[in-house]
PDB file of N, CA and C in Angstrom:
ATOM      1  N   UNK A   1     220.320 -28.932 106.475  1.00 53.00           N
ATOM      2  CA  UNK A   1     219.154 -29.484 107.134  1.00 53.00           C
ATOM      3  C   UNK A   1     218.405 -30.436 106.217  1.00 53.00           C
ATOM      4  N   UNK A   2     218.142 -30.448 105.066  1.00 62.00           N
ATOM      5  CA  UNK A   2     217.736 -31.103 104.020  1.00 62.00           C
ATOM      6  C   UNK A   2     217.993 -32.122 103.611  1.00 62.00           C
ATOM      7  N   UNK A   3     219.475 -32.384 104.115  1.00 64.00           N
ATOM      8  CA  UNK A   3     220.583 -33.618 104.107  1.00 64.00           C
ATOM      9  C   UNK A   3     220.458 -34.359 105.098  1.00 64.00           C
ATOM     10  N   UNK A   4     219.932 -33.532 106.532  1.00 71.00           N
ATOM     11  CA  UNK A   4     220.211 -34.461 107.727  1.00 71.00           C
ATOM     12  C   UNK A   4     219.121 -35.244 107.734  1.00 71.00           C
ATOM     13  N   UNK A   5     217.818 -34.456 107.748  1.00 72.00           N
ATOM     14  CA  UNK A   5     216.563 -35.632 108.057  1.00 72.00           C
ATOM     15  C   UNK A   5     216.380 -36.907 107.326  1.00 72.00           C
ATOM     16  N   UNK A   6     217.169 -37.186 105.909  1.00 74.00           N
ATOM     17  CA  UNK A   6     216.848 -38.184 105.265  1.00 74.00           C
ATOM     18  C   UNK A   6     218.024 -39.228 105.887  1.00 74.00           C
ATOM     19  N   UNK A   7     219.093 -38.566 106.032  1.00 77.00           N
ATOM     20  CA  UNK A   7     219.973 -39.424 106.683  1.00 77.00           C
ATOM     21  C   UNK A   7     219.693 -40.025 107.763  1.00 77.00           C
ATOM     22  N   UNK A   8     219.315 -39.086 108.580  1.00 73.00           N
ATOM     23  CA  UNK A   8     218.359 -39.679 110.294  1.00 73.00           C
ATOM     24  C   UNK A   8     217.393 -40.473 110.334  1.00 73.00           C
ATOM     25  N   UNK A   9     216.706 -40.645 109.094  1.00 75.00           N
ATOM     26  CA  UNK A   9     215.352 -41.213 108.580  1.00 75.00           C
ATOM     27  C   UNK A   9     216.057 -43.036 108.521  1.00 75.00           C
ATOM     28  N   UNK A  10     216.941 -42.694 107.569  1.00 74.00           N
ATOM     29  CA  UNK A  10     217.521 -43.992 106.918  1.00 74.00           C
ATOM     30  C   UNK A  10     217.940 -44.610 108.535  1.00 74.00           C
ATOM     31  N   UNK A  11     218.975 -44.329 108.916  1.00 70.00           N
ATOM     32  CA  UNK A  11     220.257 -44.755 110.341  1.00 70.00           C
ATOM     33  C   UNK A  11     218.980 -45.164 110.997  1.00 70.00           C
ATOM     34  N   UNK A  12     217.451 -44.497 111.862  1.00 72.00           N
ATOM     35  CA  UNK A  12     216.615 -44.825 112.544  1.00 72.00           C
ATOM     36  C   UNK A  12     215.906 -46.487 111.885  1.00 72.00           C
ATOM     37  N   UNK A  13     215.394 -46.294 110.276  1.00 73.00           N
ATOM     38  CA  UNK A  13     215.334 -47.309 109.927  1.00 73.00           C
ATOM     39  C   UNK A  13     216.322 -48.336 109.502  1.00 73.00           C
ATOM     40  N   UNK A  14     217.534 -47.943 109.589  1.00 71.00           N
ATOM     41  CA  UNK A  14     218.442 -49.341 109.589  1.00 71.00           C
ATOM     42  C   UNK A  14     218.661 -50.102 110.913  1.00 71.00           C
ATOM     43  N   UNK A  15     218.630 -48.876 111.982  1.00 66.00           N
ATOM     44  CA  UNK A  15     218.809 -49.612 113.345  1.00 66.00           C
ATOM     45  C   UNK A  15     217.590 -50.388 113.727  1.00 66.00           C
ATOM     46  N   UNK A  16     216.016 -50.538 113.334  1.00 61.00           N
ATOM     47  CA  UNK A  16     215.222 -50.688 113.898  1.00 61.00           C
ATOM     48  C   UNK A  16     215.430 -52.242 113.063  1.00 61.00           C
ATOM     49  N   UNK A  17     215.681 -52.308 111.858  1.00 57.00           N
ATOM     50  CA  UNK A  17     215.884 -53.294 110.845  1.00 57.00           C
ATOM     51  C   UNK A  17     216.735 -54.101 111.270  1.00 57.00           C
ATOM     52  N   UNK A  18     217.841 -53.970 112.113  1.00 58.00           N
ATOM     53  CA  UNK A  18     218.977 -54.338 112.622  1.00 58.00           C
ATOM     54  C   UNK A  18     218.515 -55.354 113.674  1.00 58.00           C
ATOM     55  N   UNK A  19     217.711 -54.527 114.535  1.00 63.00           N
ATOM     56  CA  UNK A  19     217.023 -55.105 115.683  1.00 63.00           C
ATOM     57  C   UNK A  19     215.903 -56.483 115.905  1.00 63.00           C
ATOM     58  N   UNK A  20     216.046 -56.363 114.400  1.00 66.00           N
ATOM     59  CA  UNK A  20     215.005 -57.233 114.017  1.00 66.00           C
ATOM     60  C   UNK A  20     213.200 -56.642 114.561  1.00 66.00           C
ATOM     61  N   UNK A  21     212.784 -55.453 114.913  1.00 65.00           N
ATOM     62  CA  UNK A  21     212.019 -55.222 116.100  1.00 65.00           C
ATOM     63  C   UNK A  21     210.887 -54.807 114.556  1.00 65.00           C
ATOM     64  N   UNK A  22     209.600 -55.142 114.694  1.00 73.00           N
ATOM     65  CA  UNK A  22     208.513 -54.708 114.070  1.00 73.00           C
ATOM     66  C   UNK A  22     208.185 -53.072 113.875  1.00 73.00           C
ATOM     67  N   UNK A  23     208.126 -52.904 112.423  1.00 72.00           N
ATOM     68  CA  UNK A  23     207.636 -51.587 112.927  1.00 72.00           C
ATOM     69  C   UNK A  23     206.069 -51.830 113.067  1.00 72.00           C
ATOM     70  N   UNK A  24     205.270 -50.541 113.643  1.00 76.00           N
ATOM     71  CA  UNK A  24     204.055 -50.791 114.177  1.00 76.00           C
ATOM     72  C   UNK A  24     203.233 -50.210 112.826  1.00 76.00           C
ATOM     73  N   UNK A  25     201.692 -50.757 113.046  1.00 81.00           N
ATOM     74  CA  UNK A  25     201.130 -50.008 111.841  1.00 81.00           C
ATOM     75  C   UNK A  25     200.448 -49.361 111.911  1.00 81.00           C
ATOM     76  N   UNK A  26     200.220 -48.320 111.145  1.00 83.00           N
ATOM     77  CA  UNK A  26     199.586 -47.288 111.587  1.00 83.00           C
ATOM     78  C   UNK A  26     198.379 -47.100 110.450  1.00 83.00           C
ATOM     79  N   UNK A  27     197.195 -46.397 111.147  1.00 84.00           N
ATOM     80  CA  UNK A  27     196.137 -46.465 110.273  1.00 84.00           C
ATOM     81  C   UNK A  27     195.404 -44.800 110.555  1.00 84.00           C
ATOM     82  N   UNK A  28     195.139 -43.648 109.847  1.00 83.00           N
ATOM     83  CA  UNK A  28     194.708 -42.875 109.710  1.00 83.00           C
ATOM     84  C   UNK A  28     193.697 -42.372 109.063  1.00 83.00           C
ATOM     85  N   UNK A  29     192.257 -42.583 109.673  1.00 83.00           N
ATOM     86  CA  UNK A  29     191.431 -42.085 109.146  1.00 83.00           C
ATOM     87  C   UNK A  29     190.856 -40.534 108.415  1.00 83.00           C
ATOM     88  N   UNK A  30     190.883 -40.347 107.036  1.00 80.00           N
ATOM     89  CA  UNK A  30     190.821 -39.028 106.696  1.00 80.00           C
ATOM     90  C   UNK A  30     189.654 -38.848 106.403  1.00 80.00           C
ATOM     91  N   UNK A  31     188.513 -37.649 106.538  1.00 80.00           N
ATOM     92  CA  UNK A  31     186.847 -37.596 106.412  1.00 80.00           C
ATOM     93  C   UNK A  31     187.049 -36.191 106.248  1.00 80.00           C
ATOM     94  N   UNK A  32     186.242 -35.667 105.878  1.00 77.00           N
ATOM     95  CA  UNK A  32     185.419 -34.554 105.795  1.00 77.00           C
ATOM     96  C   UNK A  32     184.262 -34.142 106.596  1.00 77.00           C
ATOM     97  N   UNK A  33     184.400 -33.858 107.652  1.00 78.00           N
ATOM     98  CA  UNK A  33     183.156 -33.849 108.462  1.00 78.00           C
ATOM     99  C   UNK A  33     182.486 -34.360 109.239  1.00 78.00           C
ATOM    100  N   UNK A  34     183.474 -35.004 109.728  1.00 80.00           N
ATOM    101  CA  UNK A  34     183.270 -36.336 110.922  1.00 80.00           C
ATOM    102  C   UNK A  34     183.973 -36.304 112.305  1.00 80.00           C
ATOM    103  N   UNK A  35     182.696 -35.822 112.996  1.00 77.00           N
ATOM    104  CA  UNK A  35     182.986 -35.515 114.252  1.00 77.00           C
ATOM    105  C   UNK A  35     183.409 -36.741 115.100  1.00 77.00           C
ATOM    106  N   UNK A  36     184.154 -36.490 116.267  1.00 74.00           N
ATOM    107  CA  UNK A  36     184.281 -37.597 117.024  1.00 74.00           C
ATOM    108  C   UNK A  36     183.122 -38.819 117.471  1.00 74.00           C
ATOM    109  N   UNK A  37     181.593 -38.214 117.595  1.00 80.00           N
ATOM    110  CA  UNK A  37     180.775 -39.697 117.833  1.00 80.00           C
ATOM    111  C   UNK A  37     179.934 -39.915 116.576  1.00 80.00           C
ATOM    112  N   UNK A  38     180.550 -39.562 115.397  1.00 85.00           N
ATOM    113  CA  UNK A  38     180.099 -40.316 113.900  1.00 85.00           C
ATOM    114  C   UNK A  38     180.666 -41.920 113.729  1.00 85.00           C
ATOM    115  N   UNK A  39     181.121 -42.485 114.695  1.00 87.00           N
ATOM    116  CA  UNK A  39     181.633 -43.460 114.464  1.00 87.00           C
ATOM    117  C   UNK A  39     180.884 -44.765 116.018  1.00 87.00           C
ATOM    118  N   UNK A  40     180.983 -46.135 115.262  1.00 89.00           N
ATOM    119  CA  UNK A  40     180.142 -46.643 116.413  1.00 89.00           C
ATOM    120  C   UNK A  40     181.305 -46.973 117.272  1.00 89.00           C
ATOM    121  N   UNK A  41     182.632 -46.658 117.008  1.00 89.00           N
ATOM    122  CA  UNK A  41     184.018 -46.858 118.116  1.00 89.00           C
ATOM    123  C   UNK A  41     183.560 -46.163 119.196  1.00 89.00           C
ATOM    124  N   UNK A  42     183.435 -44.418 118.923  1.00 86.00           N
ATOM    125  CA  UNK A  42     183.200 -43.658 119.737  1.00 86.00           C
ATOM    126  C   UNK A  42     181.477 -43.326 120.316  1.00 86.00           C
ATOM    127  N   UNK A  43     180.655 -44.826 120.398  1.00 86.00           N
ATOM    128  CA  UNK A  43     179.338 -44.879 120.836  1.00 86.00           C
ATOM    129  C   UNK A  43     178.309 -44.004 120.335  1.00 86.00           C
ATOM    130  N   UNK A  44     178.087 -44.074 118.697  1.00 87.00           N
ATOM    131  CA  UNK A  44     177.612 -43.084 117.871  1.00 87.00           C
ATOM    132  C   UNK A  44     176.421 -44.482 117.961  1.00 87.00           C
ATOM    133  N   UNK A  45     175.274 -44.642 118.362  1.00 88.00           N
ATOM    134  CA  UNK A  45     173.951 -45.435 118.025  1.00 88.00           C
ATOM    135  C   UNK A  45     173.796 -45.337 116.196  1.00 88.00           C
ATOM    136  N   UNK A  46     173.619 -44.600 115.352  1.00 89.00           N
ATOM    137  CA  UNK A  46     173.369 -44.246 114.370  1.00 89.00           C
ATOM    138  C   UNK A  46     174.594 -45.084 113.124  1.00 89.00           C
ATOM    139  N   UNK A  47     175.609 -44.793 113.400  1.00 87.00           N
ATOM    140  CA  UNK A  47     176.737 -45.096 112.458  1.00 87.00           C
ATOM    141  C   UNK A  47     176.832 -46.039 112.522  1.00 87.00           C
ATOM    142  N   UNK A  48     177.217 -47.424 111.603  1.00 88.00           N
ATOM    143  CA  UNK A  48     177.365 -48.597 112.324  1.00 88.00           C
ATOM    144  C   UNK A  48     179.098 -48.697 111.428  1.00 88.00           C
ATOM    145  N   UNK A  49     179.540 -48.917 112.136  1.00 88.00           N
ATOM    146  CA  UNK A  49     181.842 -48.975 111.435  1.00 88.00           C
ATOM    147  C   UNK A  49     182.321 -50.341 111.542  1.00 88.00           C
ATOM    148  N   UNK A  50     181.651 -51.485 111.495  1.00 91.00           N
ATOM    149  CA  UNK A  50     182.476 -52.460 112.147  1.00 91.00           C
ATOM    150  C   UNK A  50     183.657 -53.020 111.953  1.00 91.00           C
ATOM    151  N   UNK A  51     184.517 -52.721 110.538  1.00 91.00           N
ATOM    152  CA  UNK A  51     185.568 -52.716 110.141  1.00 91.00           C
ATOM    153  C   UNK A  51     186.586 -51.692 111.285  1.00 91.00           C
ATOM    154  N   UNK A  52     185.992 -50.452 111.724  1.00 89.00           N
ATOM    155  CA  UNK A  52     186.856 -49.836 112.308  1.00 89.00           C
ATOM    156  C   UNK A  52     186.961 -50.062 113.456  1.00 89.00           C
ATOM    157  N   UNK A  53     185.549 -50.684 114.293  1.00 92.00           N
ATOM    158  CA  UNK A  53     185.342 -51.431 115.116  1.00 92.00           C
ATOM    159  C   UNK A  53     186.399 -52.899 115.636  1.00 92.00           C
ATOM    160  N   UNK A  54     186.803 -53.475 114.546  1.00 93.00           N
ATOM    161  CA  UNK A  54     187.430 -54.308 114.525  1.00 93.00           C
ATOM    162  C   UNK A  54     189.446 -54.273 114.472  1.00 93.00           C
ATOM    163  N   UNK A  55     189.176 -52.780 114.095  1.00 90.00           N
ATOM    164  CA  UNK A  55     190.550 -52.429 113.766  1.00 90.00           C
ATOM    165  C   UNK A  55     190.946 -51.510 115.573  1.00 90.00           C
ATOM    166  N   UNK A  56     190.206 -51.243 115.521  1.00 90.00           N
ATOM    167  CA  UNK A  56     190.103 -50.672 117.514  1.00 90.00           C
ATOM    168  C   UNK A  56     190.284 -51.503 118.625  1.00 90.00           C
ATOM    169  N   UNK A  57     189.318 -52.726 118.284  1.00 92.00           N
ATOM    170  CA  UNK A  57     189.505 -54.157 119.211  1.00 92.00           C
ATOM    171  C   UNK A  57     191.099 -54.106 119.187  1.00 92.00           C
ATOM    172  N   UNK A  58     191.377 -54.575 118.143  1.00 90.00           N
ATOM    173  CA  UNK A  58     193.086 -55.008 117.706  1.00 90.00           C
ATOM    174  C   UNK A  58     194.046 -53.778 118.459  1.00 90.00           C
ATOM    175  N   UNK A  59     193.446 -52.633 118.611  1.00 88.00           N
ATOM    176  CA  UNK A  59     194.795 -51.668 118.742  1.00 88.00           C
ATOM    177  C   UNK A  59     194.463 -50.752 119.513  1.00 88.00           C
ATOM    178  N   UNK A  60     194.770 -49.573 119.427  1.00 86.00           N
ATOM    179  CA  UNK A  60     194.795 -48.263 120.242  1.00 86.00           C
ATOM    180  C   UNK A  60     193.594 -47.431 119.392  1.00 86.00           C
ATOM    181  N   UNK A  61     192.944 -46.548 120.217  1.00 85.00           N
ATOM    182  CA  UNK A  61     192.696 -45.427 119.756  1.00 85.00           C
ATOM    183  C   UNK A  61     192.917 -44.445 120.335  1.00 85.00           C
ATOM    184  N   UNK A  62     192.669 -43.242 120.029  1.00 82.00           N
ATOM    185  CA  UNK A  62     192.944 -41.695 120.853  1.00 82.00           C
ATOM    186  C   UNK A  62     191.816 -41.025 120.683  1.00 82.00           C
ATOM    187  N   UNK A  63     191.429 -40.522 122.216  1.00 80.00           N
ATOM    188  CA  UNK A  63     190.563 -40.108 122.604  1.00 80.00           C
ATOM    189  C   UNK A  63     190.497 -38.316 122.511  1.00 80.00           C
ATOM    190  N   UNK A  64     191.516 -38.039 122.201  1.00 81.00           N
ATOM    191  CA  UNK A  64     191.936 -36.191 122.410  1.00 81.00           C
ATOM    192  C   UNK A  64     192.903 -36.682 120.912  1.00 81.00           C
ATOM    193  N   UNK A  65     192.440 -35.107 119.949  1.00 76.00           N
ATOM    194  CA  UNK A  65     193.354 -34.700 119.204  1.00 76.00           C
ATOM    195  C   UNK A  65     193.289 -33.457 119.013  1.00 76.00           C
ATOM    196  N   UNK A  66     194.139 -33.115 118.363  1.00 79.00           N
ATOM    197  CA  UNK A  66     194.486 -31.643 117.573  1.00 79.00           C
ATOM    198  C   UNK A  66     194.679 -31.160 116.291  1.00 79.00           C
ATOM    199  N   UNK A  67     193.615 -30.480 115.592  1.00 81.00           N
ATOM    200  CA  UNK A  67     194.183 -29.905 114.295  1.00 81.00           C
ATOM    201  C   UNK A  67     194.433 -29.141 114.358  1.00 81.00           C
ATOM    202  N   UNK A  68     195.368 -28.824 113.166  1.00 83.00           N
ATOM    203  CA  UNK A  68     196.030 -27.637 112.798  1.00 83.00           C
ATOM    204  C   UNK A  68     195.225 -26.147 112.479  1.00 83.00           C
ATOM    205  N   UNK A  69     194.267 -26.687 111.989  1.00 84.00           N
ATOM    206  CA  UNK A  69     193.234 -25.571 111.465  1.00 84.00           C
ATOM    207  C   UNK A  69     191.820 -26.224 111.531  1.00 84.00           C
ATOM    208  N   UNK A  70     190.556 -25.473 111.102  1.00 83.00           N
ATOM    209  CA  UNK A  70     189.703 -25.621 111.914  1.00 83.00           C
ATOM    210  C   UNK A  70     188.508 -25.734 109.616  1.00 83.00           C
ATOM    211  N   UNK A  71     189.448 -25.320 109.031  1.00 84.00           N
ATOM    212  CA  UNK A  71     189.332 -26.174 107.775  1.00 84.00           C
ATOM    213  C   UNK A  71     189.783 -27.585 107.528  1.00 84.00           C
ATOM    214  N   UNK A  72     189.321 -28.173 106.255  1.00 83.00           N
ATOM    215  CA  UNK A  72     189.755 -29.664 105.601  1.00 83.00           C
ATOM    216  C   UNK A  72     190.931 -29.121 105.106  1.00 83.00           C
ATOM    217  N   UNK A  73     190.692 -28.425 104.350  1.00 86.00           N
ATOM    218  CA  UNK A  73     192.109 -28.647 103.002  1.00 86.00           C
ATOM    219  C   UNK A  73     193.600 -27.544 103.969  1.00 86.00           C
ATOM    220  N   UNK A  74     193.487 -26.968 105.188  1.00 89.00           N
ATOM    221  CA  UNK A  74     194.763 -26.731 105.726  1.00 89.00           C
ATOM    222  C   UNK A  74     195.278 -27.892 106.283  1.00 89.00           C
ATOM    223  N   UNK A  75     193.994 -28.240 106.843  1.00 87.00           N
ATOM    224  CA  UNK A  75     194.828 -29.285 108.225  1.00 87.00           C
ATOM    225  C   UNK A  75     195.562 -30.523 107.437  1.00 87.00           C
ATOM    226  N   UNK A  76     194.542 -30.998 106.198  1.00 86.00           N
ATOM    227  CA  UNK A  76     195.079 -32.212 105.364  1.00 86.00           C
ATOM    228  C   UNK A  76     196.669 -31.632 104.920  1.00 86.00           C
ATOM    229  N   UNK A  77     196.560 -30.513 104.382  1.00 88.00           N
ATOM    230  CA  UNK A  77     198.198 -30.238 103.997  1.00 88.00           C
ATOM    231  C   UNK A  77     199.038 -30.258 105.582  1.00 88.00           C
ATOM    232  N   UNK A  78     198.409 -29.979 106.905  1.00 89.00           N
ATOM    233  CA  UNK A  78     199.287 -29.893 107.618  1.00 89.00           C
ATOM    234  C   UNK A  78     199.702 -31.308 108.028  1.00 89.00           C
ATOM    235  N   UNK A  79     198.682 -32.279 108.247  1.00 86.00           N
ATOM    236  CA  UNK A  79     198.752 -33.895 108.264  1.00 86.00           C
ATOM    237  C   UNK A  79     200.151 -34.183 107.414  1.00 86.00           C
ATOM    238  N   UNK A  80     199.851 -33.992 106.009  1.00 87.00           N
ATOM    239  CA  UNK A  80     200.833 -34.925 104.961  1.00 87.00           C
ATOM    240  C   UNK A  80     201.775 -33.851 105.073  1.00 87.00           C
ATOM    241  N   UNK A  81     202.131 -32.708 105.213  1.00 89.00           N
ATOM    242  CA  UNK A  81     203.356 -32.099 105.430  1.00 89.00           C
ATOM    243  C   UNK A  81     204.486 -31.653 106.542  1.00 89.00           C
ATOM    244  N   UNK A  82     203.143 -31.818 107.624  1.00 89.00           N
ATOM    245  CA  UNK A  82     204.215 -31.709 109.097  1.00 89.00           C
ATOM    246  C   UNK A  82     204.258 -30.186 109.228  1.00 89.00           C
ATOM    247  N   UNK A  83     203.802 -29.417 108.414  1.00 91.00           N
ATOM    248  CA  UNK A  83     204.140 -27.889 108.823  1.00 91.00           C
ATOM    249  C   UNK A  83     202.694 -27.297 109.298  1.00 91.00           C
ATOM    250  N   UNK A  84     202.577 -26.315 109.656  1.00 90.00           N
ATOM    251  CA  UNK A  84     201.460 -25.782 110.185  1.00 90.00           C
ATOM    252  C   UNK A  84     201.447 -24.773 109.154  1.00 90.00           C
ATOM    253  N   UNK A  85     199.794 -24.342 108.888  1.00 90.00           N
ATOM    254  CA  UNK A  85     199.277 -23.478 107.927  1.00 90.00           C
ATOM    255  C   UNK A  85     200.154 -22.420 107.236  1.00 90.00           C
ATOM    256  N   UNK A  86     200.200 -21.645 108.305  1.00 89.00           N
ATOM    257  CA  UNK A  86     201.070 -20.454 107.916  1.00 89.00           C
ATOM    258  C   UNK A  86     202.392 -20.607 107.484  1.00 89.00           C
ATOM    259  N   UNK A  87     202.855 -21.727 107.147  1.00 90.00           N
ATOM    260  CA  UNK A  87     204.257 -22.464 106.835  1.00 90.00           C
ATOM    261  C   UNK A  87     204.052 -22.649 105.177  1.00 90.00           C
ATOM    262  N   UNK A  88     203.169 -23.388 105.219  1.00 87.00           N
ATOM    263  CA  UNK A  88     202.449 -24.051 103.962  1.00 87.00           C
ATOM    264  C   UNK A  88     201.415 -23.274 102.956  1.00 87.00           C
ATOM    265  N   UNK A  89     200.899 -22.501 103.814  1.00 87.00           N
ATOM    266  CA  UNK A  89     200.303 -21.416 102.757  1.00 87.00           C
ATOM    267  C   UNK A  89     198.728 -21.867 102.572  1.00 87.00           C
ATOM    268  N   UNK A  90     198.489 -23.011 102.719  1.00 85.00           N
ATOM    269  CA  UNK A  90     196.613 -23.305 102.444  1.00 85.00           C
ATOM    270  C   UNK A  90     196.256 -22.452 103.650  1.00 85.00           C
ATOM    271  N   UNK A  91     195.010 -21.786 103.394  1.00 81.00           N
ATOM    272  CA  UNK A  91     194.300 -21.310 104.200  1.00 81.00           C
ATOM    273  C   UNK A  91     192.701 -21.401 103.929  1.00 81.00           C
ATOM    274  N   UNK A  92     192.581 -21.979 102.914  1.00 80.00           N
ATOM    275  CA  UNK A  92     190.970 -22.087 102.496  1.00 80.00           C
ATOM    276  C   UNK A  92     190.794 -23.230 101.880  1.00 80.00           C
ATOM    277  N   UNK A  93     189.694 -23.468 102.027  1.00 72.00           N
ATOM    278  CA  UNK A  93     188.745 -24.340 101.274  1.00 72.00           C
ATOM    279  C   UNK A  93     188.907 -24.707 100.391  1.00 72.00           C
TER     280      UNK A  93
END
């Protein structure tokens, strides 16, 4: 299994490379404590973001998400690792 995903990784990015086709870019905001209307994207009067503002015009945002845990330091390991808490072992602060 350890062997396959990097291989699948590569073949997905050679075919997309092949295709000549863009990959898309992706931008992930990481905070500590920042609820969904801390931001003036999501009609926060108070916050003013216009960089992110500007990066929203340009693209998508998502209106519904999901963390893994209901801490910073699980969910961030679950973000950059793909596994969920109990996989990974952070459980605190």
């Amino acid at each position: 299994m350890k062997i396959r995903l990097p291989i699948l990784l590569f073949c997905l990015a050679a075919n997309t490379a092949l295709l000549g086709q863009k990959l898309p870019n992706l931008v992930v905001f990481l905070s500590d404590d920042m609820g969904r209307a801390d931001s003036s994207v999501y009609g926060s009067p108070d916050a003013r973001t216009p960089t992110m503002e500007k990066l929203a015009a340009n693209g998508m945002t998502f209106d519904q998400a999901y963390v893994a845990s209901p801490s910073c330091c699980p969910n961030r390991f679950s973000l950059l690792t793909g596994l969920m808490p109990a996989r990974h072992g952070a459980h605190a602060n």
